[in-house]
XYZ file of C-alpha atoms in Angstrom:
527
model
C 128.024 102.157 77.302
C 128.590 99.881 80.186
C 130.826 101.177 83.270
C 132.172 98.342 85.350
C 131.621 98.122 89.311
C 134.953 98.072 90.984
C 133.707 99.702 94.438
C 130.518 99.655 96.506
C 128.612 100.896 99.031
C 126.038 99.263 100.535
C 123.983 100.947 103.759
C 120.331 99.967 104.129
C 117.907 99.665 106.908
C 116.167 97.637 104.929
C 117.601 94.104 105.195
C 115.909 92.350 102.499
C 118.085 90.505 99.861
C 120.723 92.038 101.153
C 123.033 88.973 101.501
C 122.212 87.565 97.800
C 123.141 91.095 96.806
C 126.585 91.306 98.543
C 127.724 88.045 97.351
C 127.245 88.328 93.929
C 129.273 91.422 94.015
C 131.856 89.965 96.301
C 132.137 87.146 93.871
C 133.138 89.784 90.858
C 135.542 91.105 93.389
C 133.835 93.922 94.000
C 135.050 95.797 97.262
C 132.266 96.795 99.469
C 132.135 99.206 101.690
C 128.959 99.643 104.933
C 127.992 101.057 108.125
C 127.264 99.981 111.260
C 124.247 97.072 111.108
C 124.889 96.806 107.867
C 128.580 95.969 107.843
C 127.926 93.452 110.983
C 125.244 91.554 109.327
C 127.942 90.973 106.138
C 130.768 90.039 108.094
C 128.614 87.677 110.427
C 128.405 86.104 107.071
C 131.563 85.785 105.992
C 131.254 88.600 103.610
C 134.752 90.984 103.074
C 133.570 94.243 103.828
C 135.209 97.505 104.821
C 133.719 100.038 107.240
C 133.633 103.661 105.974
C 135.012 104.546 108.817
C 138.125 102.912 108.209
C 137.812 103.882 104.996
C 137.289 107.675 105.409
C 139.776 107.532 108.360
C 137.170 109.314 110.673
C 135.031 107.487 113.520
C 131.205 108.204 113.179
C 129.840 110.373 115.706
C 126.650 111.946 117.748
C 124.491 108.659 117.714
C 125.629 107.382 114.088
C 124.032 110.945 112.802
C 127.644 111.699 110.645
C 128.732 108.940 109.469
C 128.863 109.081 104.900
C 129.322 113.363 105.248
C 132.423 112.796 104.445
C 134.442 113.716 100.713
C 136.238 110.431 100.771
C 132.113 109.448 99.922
C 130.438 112.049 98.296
C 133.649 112.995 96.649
C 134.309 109.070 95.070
C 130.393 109.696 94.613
C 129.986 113.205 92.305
C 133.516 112.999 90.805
C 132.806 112.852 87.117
C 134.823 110.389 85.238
C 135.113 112.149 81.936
C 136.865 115.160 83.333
C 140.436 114.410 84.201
C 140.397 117.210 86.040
C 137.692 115.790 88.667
C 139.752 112.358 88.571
C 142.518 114.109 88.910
C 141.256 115.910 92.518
C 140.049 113.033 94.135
C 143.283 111.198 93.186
C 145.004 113.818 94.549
C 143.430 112.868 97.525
C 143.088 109.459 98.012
C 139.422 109.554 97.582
C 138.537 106.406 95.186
C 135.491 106.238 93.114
C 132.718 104.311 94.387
C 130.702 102.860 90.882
C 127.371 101.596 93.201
C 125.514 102.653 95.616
C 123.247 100.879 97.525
C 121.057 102.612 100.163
C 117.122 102.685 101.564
C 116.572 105.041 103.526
C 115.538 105.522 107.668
C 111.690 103.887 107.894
C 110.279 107.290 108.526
C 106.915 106.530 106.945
C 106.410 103.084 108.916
C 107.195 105.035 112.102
C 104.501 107.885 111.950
C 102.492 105.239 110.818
C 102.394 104.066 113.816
C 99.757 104.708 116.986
C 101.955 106.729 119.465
C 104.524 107.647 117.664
C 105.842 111.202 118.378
C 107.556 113.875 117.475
C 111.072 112.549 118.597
C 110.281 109.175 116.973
C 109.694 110.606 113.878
C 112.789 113.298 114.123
C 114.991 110.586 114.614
C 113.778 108.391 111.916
C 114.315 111.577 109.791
C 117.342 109.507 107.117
C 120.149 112.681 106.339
C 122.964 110.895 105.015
C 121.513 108.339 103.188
C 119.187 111.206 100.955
C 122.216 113.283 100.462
C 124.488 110.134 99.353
C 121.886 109.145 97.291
C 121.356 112.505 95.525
C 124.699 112.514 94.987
C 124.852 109.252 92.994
C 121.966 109.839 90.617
C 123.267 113.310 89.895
C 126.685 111.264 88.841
C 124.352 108.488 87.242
C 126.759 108.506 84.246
C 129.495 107.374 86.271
C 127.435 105.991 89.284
C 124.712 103.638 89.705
C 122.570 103.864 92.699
C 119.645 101.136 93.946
C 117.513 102.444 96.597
C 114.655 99.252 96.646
C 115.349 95.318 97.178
C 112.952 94.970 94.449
C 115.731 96.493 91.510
C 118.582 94.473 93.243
C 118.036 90.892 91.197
C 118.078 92.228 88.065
C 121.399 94.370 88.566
C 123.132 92.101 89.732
C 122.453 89.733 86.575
C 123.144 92.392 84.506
C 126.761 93.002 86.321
C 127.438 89.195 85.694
C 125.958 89.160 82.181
C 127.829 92.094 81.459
C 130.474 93.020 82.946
C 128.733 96.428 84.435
C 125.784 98.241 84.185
C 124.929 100.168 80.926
C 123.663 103.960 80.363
C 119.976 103.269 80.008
C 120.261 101.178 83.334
C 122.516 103.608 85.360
C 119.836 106.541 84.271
C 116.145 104.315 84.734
C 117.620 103.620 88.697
C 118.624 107.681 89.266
C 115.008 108.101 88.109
C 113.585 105.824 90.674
C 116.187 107.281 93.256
C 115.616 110.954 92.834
C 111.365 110.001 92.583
C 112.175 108.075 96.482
C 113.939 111.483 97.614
C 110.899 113.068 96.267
C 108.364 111.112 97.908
C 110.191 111.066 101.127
C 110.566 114.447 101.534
C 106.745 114.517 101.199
C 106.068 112.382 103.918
C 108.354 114.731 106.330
C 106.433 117.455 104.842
C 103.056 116.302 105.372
C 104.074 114.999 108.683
C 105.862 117.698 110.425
C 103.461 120.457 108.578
C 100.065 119.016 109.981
C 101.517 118.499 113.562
C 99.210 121.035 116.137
C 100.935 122.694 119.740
C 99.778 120.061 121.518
C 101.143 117.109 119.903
C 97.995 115.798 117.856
C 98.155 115.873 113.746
C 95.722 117.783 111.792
C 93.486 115.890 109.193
C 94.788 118.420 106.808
C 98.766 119.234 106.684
C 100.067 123.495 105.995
C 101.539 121.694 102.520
C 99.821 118.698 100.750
C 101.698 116.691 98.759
C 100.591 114.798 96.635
C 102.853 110.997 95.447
C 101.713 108.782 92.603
C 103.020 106.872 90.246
C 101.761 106.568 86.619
C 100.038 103.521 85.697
C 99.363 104.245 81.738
C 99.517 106.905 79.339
C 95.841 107.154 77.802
C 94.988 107.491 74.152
C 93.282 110.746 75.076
C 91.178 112.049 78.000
C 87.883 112.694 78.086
C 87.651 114.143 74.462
C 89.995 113.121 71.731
C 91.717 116.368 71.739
C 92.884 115.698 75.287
C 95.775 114.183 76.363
C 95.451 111.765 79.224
C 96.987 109.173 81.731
C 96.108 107.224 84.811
C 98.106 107.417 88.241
C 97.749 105.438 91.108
C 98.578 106.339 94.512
C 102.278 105.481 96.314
C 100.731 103.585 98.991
C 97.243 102.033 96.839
C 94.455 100.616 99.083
C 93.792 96.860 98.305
C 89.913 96.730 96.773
C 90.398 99.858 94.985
C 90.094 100.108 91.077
C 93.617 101.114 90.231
C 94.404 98.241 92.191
C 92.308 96.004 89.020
C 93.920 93.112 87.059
C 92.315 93.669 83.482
C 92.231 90.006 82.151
C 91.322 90.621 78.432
C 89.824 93.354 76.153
C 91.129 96.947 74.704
C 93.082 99.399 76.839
C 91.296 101.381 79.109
C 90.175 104.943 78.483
C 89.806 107.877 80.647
C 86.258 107.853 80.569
C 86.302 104.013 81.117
C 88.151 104.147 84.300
C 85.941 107.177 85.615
C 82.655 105.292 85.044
C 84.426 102.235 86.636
C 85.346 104.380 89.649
C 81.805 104.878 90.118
C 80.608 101.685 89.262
C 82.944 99.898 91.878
C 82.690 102.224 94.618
C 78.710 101.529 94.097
C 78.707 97.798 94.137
C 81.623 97.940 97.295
C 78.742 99.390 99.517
C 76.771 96.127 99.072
C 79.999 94.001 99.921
C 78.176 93.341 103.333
C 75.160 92.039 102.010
C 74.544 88.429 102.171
C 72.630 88.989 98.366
C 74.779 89.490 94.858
C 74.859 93.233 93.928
C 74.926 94.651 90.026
C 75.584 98.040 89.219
C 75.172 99.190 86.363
C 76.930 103.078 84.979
C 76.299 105.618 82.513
C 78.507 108.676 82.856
C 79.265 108.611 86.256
C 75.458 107.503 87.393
C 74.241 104.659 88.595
C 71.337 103.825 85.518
C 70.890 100.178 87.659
C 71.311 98.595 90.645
C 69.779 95.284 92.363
C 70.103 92.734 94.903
C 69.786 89.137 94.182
C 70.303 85.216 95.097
C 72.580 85.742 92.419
C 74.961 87.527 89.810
C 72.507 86.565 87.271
C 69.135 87.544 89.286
C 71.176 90.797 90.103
C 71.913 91.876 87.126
C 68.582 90.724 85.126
C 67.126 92.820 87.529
C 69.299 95.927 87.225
C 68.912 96.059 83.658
C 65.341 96.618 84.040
C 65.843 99.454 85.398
C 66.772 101.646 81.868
C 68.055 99.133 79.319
C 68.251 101.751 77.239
C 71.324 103.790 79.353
C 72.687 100.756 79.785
C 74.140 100.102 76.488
C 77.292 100.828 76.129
C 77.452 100.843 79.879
C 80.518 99.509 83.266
C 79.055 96.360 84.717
C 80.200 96.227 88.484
C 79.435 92.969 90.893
C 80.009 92.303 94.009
C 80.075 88.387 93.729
C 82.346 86.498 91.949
C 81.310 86.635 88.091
C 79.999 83.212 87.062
C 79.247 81.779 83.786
C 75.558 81.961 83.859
C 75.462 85.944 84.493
C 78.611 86.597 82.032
C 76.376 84.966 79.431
C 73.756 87.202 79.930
C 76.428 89.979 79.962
C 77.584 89.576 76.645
C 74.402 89.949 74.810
C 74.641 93.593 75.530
C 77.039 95.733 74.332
C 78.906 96.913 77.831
C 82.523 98.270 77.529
C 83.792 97.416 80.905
C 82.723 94.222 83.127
C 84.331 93.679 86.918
C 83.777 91.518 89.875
C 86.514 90.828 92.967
C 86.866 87.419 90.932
C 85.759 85.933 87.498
C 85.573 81.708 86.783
C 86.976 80.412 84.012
C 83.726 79.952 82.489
C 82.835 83.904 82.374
C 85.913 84.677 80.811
C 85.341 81.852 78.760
C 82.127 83.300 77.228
C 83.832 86.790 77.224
C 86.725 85.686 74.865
C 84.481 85.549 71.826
C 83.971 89.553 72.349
C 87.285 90.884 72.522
C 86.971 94.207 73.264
C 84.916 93.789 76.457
C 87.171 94.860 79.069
C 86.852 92.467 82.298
C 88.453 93.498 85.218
C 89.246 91.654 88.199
C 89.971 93.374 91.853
C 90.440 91.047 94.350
C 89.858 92.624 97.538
C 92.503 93.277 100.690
C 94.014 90.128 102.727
C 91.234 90.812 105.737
C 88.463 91.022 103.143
C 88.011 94.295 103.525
C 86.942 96.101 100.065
C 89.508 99.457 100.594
C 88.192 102.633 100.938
C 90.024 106.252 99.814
C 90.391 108.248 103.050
C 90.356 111.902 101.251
C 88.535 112.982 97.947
C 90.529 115.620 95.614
C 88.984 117.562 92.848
C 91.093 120.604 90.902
C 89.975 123.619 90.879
C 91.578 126.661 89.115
C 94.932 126.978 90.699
C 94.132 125.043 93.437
C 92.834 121.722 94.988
C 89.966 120.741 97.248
C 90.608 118.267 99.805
C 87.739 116.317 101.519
C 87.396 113.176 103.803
C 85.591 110.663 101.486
C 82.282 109.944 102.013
C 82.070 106.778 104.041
C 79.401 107.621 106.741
C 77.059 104.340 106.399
C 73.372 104.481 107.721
C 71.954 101.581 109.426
C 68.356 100.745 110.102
C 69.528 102.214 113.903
C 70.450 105.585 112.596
C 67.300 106.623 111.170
C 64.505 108.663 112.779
C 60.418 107.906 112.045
C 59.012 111.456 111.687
C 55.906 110.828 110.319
C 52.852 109.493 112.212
C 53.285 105.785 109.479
C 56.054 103.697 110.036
C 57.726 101.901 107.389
C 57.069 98.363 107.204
C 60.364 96.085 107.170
C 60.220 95.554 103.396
C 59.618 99.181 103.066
C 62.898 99.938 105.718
C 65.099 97.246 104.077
C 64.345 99.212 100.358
C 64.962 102.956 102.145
C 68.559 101.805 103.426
C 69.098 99.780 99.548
C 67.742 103.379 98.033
C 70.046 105.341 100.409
C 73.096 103.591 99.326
C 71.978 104.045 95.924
C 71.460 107.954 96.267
C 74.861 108.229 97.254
C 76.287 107.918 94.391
C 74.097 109.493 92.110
C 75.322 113.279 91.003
C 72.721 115.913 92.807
C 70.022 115.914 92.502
C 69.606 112.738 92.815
C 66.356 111.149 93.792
C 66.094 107.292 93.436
C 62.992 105.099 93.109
C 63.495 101.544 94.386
C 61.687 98.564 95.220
C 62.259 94.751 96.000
C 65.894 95.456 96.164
C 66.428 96.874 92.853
C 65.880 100.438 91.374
C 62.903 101.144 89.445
C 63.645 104.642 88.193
C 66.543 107.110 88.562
C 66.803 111.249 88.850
C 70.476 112.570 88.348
C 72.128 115.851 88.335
C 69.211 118.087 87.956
C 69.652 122.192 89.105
C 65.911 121.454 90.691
C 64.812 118.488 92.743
C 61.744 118.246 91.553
C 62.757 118.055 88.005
C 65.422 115.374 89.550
C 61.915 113.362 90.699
C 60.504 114.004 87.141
C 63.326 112.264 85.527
C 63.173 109.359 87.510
C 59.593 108.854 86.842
C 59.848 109.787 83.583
C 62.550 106.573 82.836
C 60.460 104.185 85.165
C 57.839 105.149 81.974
C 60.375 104.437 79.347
C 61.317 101.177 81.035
C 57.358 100.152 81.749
C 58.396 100.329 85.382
C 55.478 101.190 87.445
C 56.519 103.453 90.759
C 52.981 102.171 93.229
C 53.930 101.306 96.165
C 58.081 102.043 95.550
C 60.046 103.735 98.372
C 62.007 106.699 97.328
C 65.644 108.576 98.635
C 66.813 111.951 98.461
C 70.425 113.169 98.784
C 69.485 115.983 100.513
C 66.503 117.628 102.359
C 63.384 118.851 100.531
C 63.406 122.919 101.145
C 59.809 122.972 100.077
C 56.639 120.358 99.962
C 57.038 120.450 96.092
C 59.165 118.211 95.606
C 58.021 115.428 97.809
C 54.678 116.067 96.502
C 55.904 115.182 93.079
C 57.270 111.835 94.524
C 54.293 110.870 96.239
C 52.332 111.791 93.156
C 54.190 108.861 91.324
C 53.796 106.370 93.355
C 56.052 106.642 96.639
C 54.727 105.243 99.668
C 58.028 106.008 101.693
C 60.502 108.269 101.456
C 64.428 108.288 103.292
C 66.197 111.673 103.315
C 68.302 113.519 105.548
C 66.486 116.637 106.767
C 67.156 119.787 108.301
C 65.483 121.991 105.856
C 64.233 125.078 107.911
C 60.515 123.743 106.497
C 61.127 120.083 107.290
C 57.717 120.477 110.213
C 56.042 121.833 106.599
C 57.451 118.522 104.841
C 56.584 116.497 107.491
C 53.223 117.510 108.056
C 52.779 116.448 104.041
C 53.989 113.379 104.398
C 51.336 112.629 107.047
C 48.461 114.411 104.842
C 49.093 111.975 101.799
C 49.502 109.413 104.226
C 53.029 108.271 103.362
C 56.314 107.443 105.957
C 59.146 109.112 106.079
C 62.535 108.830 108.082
C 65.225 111.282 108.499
C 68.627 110.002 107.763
C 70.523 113.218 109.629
C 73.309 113.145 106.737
C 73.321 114.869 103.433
C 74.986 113.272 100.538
C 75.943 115.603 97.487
C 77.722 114.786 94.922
C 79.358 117.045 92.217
């Protein structure tokens, strides 16, 4: 069914296509009715307008704060037109129906988004008429349709002139999106006002969180067929990010897909200011191979020496732009998902003749800047754990020598390169590297040393000899043990972050077998 628009009104702070908007209704003979700014800026342009309050017959008041609380609005708003008896009430009187509503709400998320902005700022940016007129509306979406973005305004107004009015499915898909902006507003007063402190500063971690994100894609099933599944991305996403990713050809994505790619992007984002290509390659969740090189192609020949054998069947992250010559050697593996900020015409070229390769694409922000999440969330059982991300970054200038051998610069610039690595392998992780590339991998081990046995054990598998590597830990070695085992396989440096209550014990090991050893002062687990 398709209700015609006889009566709207139109209040925005948000200016944008606002004009195109009002005259295509005024064309239909639509009678508008606005507010303040909003009225001025249509009758500066020749646009018939009325102001409410000449049509409600009261003046707005206290600063513009009461303006639309008024029946003659929410009463031509929430009067249903199938019940005579509601038509009959509002004729009674002299309220007339209004068929659109147009509203966007006070900026109060630009304005504590601000530096400086305080509490009165943000009170009075605090939009009350416009939420309630526009909960109102959707409630009454049968009778009442209600646009609360610029973006939905274009294709109303075509259907009005293709029409006649807007239909059903319309009138209910825009109270959707109008009762999901109340939503989401509300939030950001909630997380606002409920992590403000006494003295005026916010705390990192508001009294309520809530949480706003939109869904993306329903999955074919989560991590196990006999899950169900689907993929959000947040309100306000970060340029750089993954669910920020154009996919240019191959199947749909699955749950496990988009994990692995997580960690396969995040990886290859740390090496975004390196003047060398970067490949990482993923197996659930872990890093199986990562490299420097002149280029994609060196990069990721060299990465795939680490474990070929994990890497079947594994996400391919760069962080160069993909070219032909490294998407060639791509394909001869089978990989499920391949991504770079950019891929020529010639990799997707060679791509097309495997189909189901996903290749991603995810351009990163306007300043270059590969975006970062601020906050990491994992569920637990009736709850949620909220942490800052992980983005502390260790330079050559952060670390500490403890040991009485210093790393040579080859051996420093393969500690940082390990260190990076480390980070996002699952603890335990201990990582064997050298000449910019990994040579053998330890992952989510209960023991440490067992972590170190694993890595050794696929630098074996992959003929990979560990002499003369360097090697990272995520965390500090409580015992000799474990760096014992490391040194026993070939480690002639070793980067990790100390503070074990044995670290002198450690230390004085190191020295014994003769091996450096720097301190890093930062743990990085990761469950």
């Amino acid at each position: 069914m398709t209700t015609p628009i006889r009566q709207a009104l139109i209040s925005v702070s948000d200016k944008a296509g606002l004009l195109e908007l009002a005259r295509g209704l005024a064309a239909r003979n639509i009678r508008i009715l606005s507010t303040g700014g909003t009225a001025k800026l249509l009758a500066d342009n020749g646009i018939a307008v009325t102001e409410v309050a000449d049509h409600t017959g009261f003046p707005e008041m206290l600063d513009g704060r009461v303006k639309t609380l008024h029946p003659k609005i929410h009463g031509g708003l929430l009067a249903r037109r199938d019940l005579p008896a509601h038509m009959s009430a509002i004729a009674a009187h002299d309220i007339s129906g209004i068929d659109l509503l147009v509203v966007n709400l006070y900026p109060f998320e630009a304005t504590v988004a601000k530096p400086g902005c305080t509490l009165e700022d943000a009170i009075e940016n605090i939009d009350i008429g416009g939420p309630a007129m526009v909960r109102s509306a959707a409630k009454n979406w049968k009778g009442v349709a209600v646009l609360t973005d610029p973006s939905q305004y274009a294709d109303v107004l075509a259907e009005i002139e293709r029409d006649g009015g807007i239909s059903d499915a319309t009138r209910f898909s825009l109270a959707v999106a109008a009762f999901n902006r109340i939503s989401n507003y509300d939030a950001a007063i909630s997380d606002y006002l409920s992590a403000l402190q006494p003295d005026g500063t916010r705390a990192e971690f508001p009294g309520q969180s809530n949480g706003r994100f939109v869904k993306l894609q329903d999955l074919r099933y989560g991590e196990n067929p006999h899950q169900k599944a689907a993929f959000y991305r947040d309100l306000s996403p970060v340029a750089g990010t993954l669910a920020m990713a154009r996919q240019l050809q191959g199947k749909e994505l699955s749950y496990n897909n988009i994990a692995d790619a997580d960690a396969a992007w995040e990886c290859v984002k740390s090496f975004s200011d390196s003047p060398l290509a970067a490949c990482v390659i993923i197996k659930h969740a872990n890093p199986c191979g990562v490299a420097l090189g002149a280029n994609p192609l060196e990069a990721y020949t060299k990465a795939l020496k680490t474990d070929p054998t994990s890497a079947f069947g594994g996400i391919i992250a760069f962080n160069r732009p993909l070219d032909g010559a490294a998407a060639e050697a791509v394909a001869k593996q089978f990989v499920e998902v391949v991504m770079a900020p950019k891929v020529t015409p010639e990799a997707l070229k060679v791509f097309t003749a495997k189909a189901n390769v996903r290749v991603l694409e995810i351009p990163p922000g306007a300043d270059g800047n590969n975006g970062r999440n601020s906050h990491d969330v994992k569920r637990v059982g009736s709850g949620l754990l909220i942490q800052t991300a992980d983005n502390r970054d260790i330079t050559a200038a952060d670390l500490k020598v403890v040991t009485k051998k210093t790393p040579t610069d080859a051996q420093l610039a393969d500690l940082l390169f390990a260190w990076k690595v480390g980070k996002f392998v699952k603890s335990n992780a201990i990582v064997f590297c050298a000449g910019g590339m990994t040579i053998g991998v330890g992952a989510g081990q209960m023991s440490r040393i067992d972590s170190a046995r694993i890595a050794s054990i696929k630098a074996q598998n992959a003929n990979l000899s560990l002499k003369d590597t360097v090697a990272a830990s995520d965390a500090f070695f409580p015992f000799r043990d474990g760096l014992d085992v490391i040194i026993d396989a070939g480690a002639v440096a070793v980067i990790q972050p100390g503070g074990s209550m044995r670290d002198d014990e450690v230390i004085g090991a190191a020295d014994e077998r003769g091996v450096a050893m720097v301190f890093t002062g930062v743990r990085h687990f990761r469950h």
